[in-house]
Amino acid sequence: QVQLVESGGGWVQPGGSLRLSCAVSGSSFSMYAMDWYRQAPGKRRELVAVITRAGTTDYADSVKGRFTISRDNTKKTVYLQMISLKAEDTAVYYCHASAGGFTSWGQGTQVTVSS
């Protein structure tokens, strides 16, 4: 069973930075498209960033220019570098892996942006 474990969340002041990590178990990491989603209280889960197997990236308009997704296939880890954080970025951030009919989610990590 593939497991995804997020880390790196926490509290940060507006304008600050955080880097989230998602470590993936198993031997097929390089075959997965990897995504970061987030869910704020009372809101639907939304897609934040995507990185394909080939390394192509895409972002939600709300985070373009502030968030960067990357992957390290040797470490079987995907990252989300977040800068210029805003209060509206506060949410639980989830890592997601997919390939064909396979899909798996991490347990989430809380990011809180407040002064």
mmCIF file with all atom_site columns, C-alpha atoms in Angstrom:
data_model
loop_
_atom_site.group_PDB
_atom_site.id
_atom_site.type_symbol
_atom_site.label_atom_id
_atom_site.label_alt_id
_atom_site.label_comp_id
_atom_site.label_asym_id
_atom_site.label_entity_id
_atom_site.label_seq_id
_atom_site.pdbx_PDB_ins_code
_atom_site.Cartn_x
_atom_site.Cartn_y
_atom_site.Cartn_z
_atom_site.occupancy
_atom_site.B_iso_or_equiv
_atom_site.pdbx_formal_charge
_atom_site.auth_seq_id
_atom_site.auth_comp_id
_atom_site.auth_asym_id
_atom_site.auth_atom_id
_atom_site.pdbx_PDB_model_num
ATOM 1   C CA . GLN A 1 1   ? 0.000   0.000  0.000   1.00 0.00 ? 1   GLN A CA 1
ATOM 2   C CA . VAL A 1 2   ? 1.398   3.362  -1.007  1.00 0.00 ? 2   VAL A CA 1
ATOM 3   C CA . GLN A 1 3   ? 1.605   5.920  1.793   1.00 0.00 ? 3   GLN A CA 1
ATOM 4   C CA . LEU A 1 4   ? 1.985   9.664  1.453   1.00 0.00 ? 4   LEU A CA 1
ATOM 5   C CA . VAL A 1 5   ? 3.275   11.581 4.474   1.00 0.00 ? 5   VAL A CA 1
ATOM 6   C CA . GLU A 1 6   ? 3.207   15.386 4.476   1.00 0.00 ? 6   GLU A CA 1
ATOM 7   C CA . SER A 1 7   ? 5.352   17.588 6.694   1.00 0.00 ? 7   SER A CA 1
ATOM 8   C CA . GLY A 1 8   ? 6.432   21.189 6.988   1.00 0.00 ? 8   GLY A CA 1
ATOM 9   C CA . GLY A 1 9   ? 3.175   22.861 7.915   1.00 0.00 ? 9   GLY A CA 1
ATOM 10  C CA . GLY A 1 10  ? 2.836   25.325 10.758  1.00 0.00 ? 10  GLY A CA 1
ATOM 11  C CA . TRP A 1 11  ? 2.119   28.905 11.676  1.00 0.00 ? 11  TRP A CA 1
ATOM 12  C CA . VAL A 1 12  ? 3.624   31.812 9.780   1.00 0.00 ? 12  VAL A CA 1
ATOM 13  C CA . GLN A 1 13  ? 2.993   35.547 9.638   1.00 0.00 ? 13  GLN A CA 1
ATOM 14  C CA . PRO A 1 14  ? 1.625   37.155 6.455   1.00 0.00 ? 14  PRO A CA 1
ATOM 15  C CA . GLY A 1 15  ? 4.419   37.594 3.963   1.00 0.00 ? 15  GLY A CA 1
ATOM 16  C CA . GLY A 1 16  ? 6.308   34.628 5.342   1.00 0.00 ? 16  GLY A CA 1
ATOM 17  C CA . SER A 1 17  ? 7.392   31.377 3.721   1.00 0.00 ? 17  SER A CA 1
ATOM 18  C CA . LEU A 1 18  ? 6.997   27.665 4.297   1.00 0.00 ? 18  LEU A CA 1
ATOM 19  C CA . ARG A 1 19  ? 8.099   24.552 2.432   1.00 0.00 ? 19  ARG A CA 1
ATOM 20  C CA . LEU A 1 20  ? 5.868   21.505 2.522   1.00 0.00 ? 20  LEU A CA 1
ATOM 21  C CA . SER A 1 21  ? 7.215   18.044 1.809   1.00 0.00 ? 21  SER A CA 1
ATOM 22  C CA . CYS A 1 22  ? 5.415   14.846 0.886   1.00 0.00 ? 22  CYS A CA 1
ATOM 23  C CA . ALA A 1 23  ? 7.317   11.580 1.146   1.00 0.00 ? 23  ALA A CA 1
ATOM 24  C CA . VAL A 1 24  ? 5.892   8.665  -0.845  1.00 0.00 ? 24  VAL A CA 1
ATOM 25  C CA . SER A 1 25  ? 6.481   5.006  -0.037  1.00 0.00 ? 25  SER A CA 1
ATOM 26  C CA . GLY A 1 26  ? 6.935   2.266  -2.596  1.00 0.00 ? 26  GLY A CA 1
ATOM 27  C CA . SER A 1 27  ? 8.987   2.043  -5.738  1.00 0.00 ? 27  SER A CA 1
ATOM 28  C CA . SER A 1 28  ? 6.758   3.712  -8.333  1.00 0.00 ? 28  SER A CA 1
ATOM 29  C CA . PHE A 1 29  ? 7.070   7.375  -7.351  1.00 0.00 ? 29  PHE A CA 1
ATOM 30  C CA . SER A 1 30  ? 8.523   8.420  -10.701 1.00 0.00 ? 30  SER A CA 1
ATOM 31  C CA . MET A 1 31  ? 5.417   7.072  -12.432 1.00 0.00 ? 31  MET A CA 1
ATOM 32  C CA . TYR A 1 32  ? 3.018   9.287  -10.465 1.00 0.00 ? 32  TYR A CA 1
ATOM 33  C CA . ALA A 1 33  ? 1.625   12.676 -11.241 1.00 0.00 ? 33  ALA A CA 1
ATOM 34  C CA . MET A 1 34  ? 1.768   14.559 -7.949  1.00 0.00 ? 34  MET A CA 1
ATOM 35  C CA . ASP A 1 35  ? -0.541  17.308 -6.756  1.00 0.00 ? 35  ASP A CA 1
ATOM 36  C CA . TRP A 1 36  ? -1.054  19.547 -3.782  1.00 0.00 ? 36  TRP A CA 1
ATOM 37  C CA . TYR A 1 37  ? -4.596  20.379 -2.723  1.00 0.00 ? 37  TYR A CA 1
ATOM 38  C CA . ARG A 1 38  ? -5.846  22.489 0.147   1.00 0.00 ? 38  ARG A CA 1
ATOM 39  C CA . GLN A 1 39  ? -9.043  22.773 2.119   1.00 0.00 ? 39  GLN A CA 1
ATOM 40  C CA . ALA A 1 40  ? -9.959  25.749 4.253   1.00 0.00 ? 40  ALA A CA 1
ATOM 41  C CA . PRO A 1 41  ? -12.649 25.507 6.955   1.00 0.00 ? 41  PRO A CA 1
ATOM 42  C CA . GLY A 1 42  ? -16.102 25.476 5.398   1.00 0.00 ? 42  GLY A CA 1
ATOM 43  C CA . LYS A 1 43  ? -14.733 25.363 1.862   1.00 0.00 ? 43  LYS A CA 1
ATOM 44  C CA . ARG A 1 44  ? -14.294 22.716 -0.793  1.00 0.00 ? 44  ARG A CA 1
ATOM 45  C CA . ARG A 1 45  ? -10.928 21.083 -1.373  1.00 0.00 ? 45  ARG A CA 1
ATOM 46  C CA . GLU A 1 46  ? -9.166  22.884 -4.191  1.00 0.00 ? 46  GLU A CA 1
ATOM 47  C CA . LEU A 1 47  ? -6.253  22.016 -6.449  1.00 0.00 ? 47  LEU A CA 1
ATOM 48  C CA . VAL A 1 48  ? -3.214  24.196 -5.754  1.00 0.00 ? 48  VAL A CA 1
ATOM 49  C CA . ALA A 1 49  ? -0.381  22.800 -7.873  1.00 0.00 ? 49  ALA A CA 1
ATOM 50  C CA . VAL A 1 50  ? 0.392   19.883 -10.171 1.00 0.00 ? 50  VAL A CA 1
ATOM 51  C CA . ILE A 1 51  ? 3.626   18.301 -11.360 1.00 0.00 ? 51  ILE A CA 1
ATOM 52  C CA . THR A 1 52  ? 3.554   15.590 -13.989 1.00 0.00 ? 52  THR A CA 1
ATOM 53  C CA . ARG A 1 53  ? 5.893   12.619 -14.340 1.00 0.00 ? 53  ARG A CA 1
ATOM 54  C CA . ALA A 1 54  ? 7.854   14.677 -16.860 1.00 0.00 ? 54  ALA A CA 1
ATOM 55  C CA . GLY A 1 55  ? 8.125   17.631 -14.492 1.00 0.00 ? 55  GLY A CA 1
ATOM 56  C CA . THR A 1 56  ? 5.578   19.896 -16.150 1.00 0.00 ? 56  THR A CA 1
ATOM 57  C CA . THR A 1 57  ? 3.910   22.148 -13.592 1.00 0.00 ? 57  THR A CA 1
ATOM 58  C CA . ASP A 1 58  ? 0.675   24.082 -13.304 1.00 0.00 ? 58  ASP A CA 1
ATOM 59  C CA . TYR A 1 59  ? -0.849  26.238 -10.585 1.00 0.00 ? 59  TYR A CA 1
ATOM 60  C CA . ALA A 1 60  ? -4.111  27.686 -9.403  1.00 0.00 ? 60  ALA A CA 1
ATOM 61  C CA . ASP A 1 61  ? -4.370  31.355 -10.343 1.00 0.00 ? 61  ASP A CA 1
ATOM 62  C CA . SER A 1 62  ? -4.497  32.304 -6.671  1.00 0.00 ? 62  SER A CA 1
ATOM 63  C CA . VAL A 1 63  ? -0.975  30.987 -6.024  1.00 0.00 ? 63  VAL A CA 1
ATOM 64  C CA . LYS A 1 64  ? 0.832   31.645 -9.310  1.00 0.00 ? 64  LYS A CA 1
ATOM 65  C CA . GLY A 1 65  ? 4.081   33.475 -8.735  1.00 0.00 ? 65  GLY A CA 1
ATOM 66  C CA . ARG A 1 66  ? 4.085   32.613 -5.022  1.00 0.00 ? 66  ARG A CA 1
ATOM 67  C CA . PHE A 1 67  ? 4.079   28.798 -4.872  1.00 0.00 ? 67  PHE A CA 1
ATOM 68  C CA . THR A 1 68  ? 6.478   26.390 -6.567  1.00 0.00 ? 68  THR A CA 1
ATOM 69  C CA . ILE A 1 69  ? 5.969   22.649 -6.824  1.00 0.00 ? 69  ILE A CA 1
ATOM 70  C CA . SER A 1 70  ? 8.941   20.374 -7.413  1.00 0.00 ? 70  SER A CA 1
ATOM 71  C CA . ARG A 1 71  ? 9.829   16.728 -7.132  1.00 0.00 ? 71  ARG A CA 1
ATOM 72  C CA . ASP A 1 72  ? 12.896  14.663 -6.337  1.00 0.00 ? 72  ASP A CA 1
ATOM 73  C CA . ASN A 1 73  ? 12.460  11.179 -7.758  1.00 0.00 ? 73  ASN A CA 1
ATOM 74  C CA . THR A 1 74  ? 15.555  9.861  -5.980  1.00 0.00 ? 74  THR A CA 1
ATOM 75  C CA . LYS A 1 75  ? 14.106  10.889 -2.612  1.00 0.00 ? 75  LYS A CA 1
ATOM 76  C CA . LYS A 1 76  ? 10.532  9.980  -3.649  1.00 0.00 ? 76  LYS A CA 1
ATOM 77  C CA . THR A 1 77  ? 9.416   13.357 -2.381  1.00 0.00 ? 77  THR A CA 1
ATOM 78  C CA . VAL A 1 78  ? 7.358   16.238 -3.738  1.00 0.00 ? 78  VAL A CA 1
ATOM 79  C CA . TYR A 1 79  ? 7.701   19.751 -2.368  1.00 0.00 ? 79  TYR A CA 1
ATOM 80  C CA . LEU A 1 80  ? 5.599   22.885 -2.261  1.00 0.00 ? 80  LEU A CA 1
ATOM 81  C CA . GLN A 1 81  ? 7.599   26.045 -1.666  1.00 0.00 ? 81  GLN A CA 1
ATOM 82  C CA . MET A 1 82  ? 5.299   28.847 -0.560  1.00 0.00 ? 82  MET A CA 1
ATOM 83  C CA . ILE A 1 83  ? 6.346   32.488 -0.312  1.00 0.00 ? 83  ILE A CA 1
ATOM 84  C CA . SER A 1 84  ? 4.499   35.757 0.282   1.00 0.00 ? 84  SER A CA 1
ATOM 85  C CA . LEU A 1 85  ? 1.895   33.843 2.232   1.00 0.00 ? 85  LEU A CA 1
ATOM 86  C CA . LYS A 1 86  ? -1.486  35.438 2.832   1.00 0.00 ? 86  LYS A CA 1
ATOM 87  C CA . ALA A 1 87  ? -4.188  34.827 5.414   1.00 0.00 ? 87  ALA A CA 1
ATOM 88  C CA . GLU A 1 88  ? -6.310  33.259 2.691   1.00 0.00 ? 88  GLU A CA 1
ATOM 89  C CA . ASP A 1 89  ? -3.665  30.552 2.221   1.00 0.00 ? 89  ASP A CA 1
ATOM 90  C CA . THR A 1 90  ? -4.653  29.152 5.617   1.00 0.00 ? 90  THR A CA 1
ATOM 91  C CA . ALA A 1 91  ? -5.846  25.586 5.074   1.00 0.00 ? 91  ALA A CA 1
ATOM 92  C CA . VAL A 1 92  ? -5.017  21.939 5.475   1.00 0.00 ? 92  VAL A CA 1
ATOM 93  C CA . TYR A 1 93  ? -2.714  21.009 2.608   1.00 0.00 ? 93  TYR A CA 1
ATOM 94  C CA . TYR A 1 94  ? -2.942  17.526 1.121   1.00 0.00 ? 94  TYR A CA 1
ATOM 95  C CA . CYS A 1 95  ? -0.555  15.641 -1.105  1.00 0.00 ? 95  CYS A CA 1
ATOM 96  C CA . HIS A 1 96  ? -2.049  13.453 -3.834  1.00 0.00 ? 96  HIS A CA 1
ATOM 97  C CA . ALA A 1 97  ? -0.561  10.855 -6.171  1.00 0.00 ? 97  ALA A CA 1
ATOM 98  C CA . SER A 1 98  ? -2.157  9.413  -9.284  1.00 0.00 ? 98  SER A CA 1
ATOM 99  C CA . ALA A 1 99  ? -1.320  7.156  -12.214 1.00 0.00 ? 99  ALA A CA 1
ATOM 100 C CA . GLY A 1 100 ? -3.923  5.555  -14.458 1.00 0.00 ? 100 GLY A CA 1
ATOM 101 C CA . GLY A 1 101 ? -6.578  4.197  -12.112 1.00 0.00 ? 101 GLY A CA 1
ATOM 102 C CA . PHE A 1 102 ? -4.398  4.595  -9.026  1.00 0.00 ? 102 PHE A CA 1
ATOM 103 C CA . THR A 1 103 ? -4.934  7.430  -6.577  1.00 0.00 ? 103 THR A CA 1
ATOM 104 C CA . SER A 1 104 ? -3.745  8.017  -3.034  1.00 0.00 ? 104 SER A CA 1
ATOM 105 C CA . TRP A 1 105 ? -3.915  10.870 -0.500  1.00 0.00 ? 105 TRP A CA 1
ATOM 106 C CA . GLY A 1 106 ? -1.819  11.964 2.409   1.00 0.00 ? 106 GLY A CA 1
ATOM 107 C CA . GLN A 1 107 ? -3.257  12.812 5.808   1.00 0.00 ? 107 GLN A CA 1
ATOM 108 C CA . GLY A 1 108 ? -2.762  16.567 5.420   1.00 0.00 ? 108 GLY A CA 1
ATOM 109 C CA . THR A 1 109 ? -0.691  19.221 7.129   1.00 0.00 ? 109 THR A CA 1
ATOM 110 C CA . GLN A 1 110 ? -2.071  22.440 8.598   1.00 0.00 ? 110 GLN A CA 1
ATOM 111 C CA . VAL A 1 111 ? -0.813  25.802 7.348   1.00 0.00 ? 111 VAL A CA 1
ATOM 112 C CA . THR A 1 112 ? -1.922  28.843 9.325   1.00 0.00 ? 112 THR A CA 1
ATOM 113 C CA . VAL A 1 113 ? -1.085  32.369 8.158   1.00 0.00 ? 113 VAL A CA 1
ATOM 114 C CA . SER A 1 114 ? -1.899  35.037 10.697  1.00 0.00 ? 114 SER A CA 1
ATOM 115 C CA . SER A 1 115 ? -0.389  37.898 12.614  1.00 0.00 ? 115 SER A CA 1
#
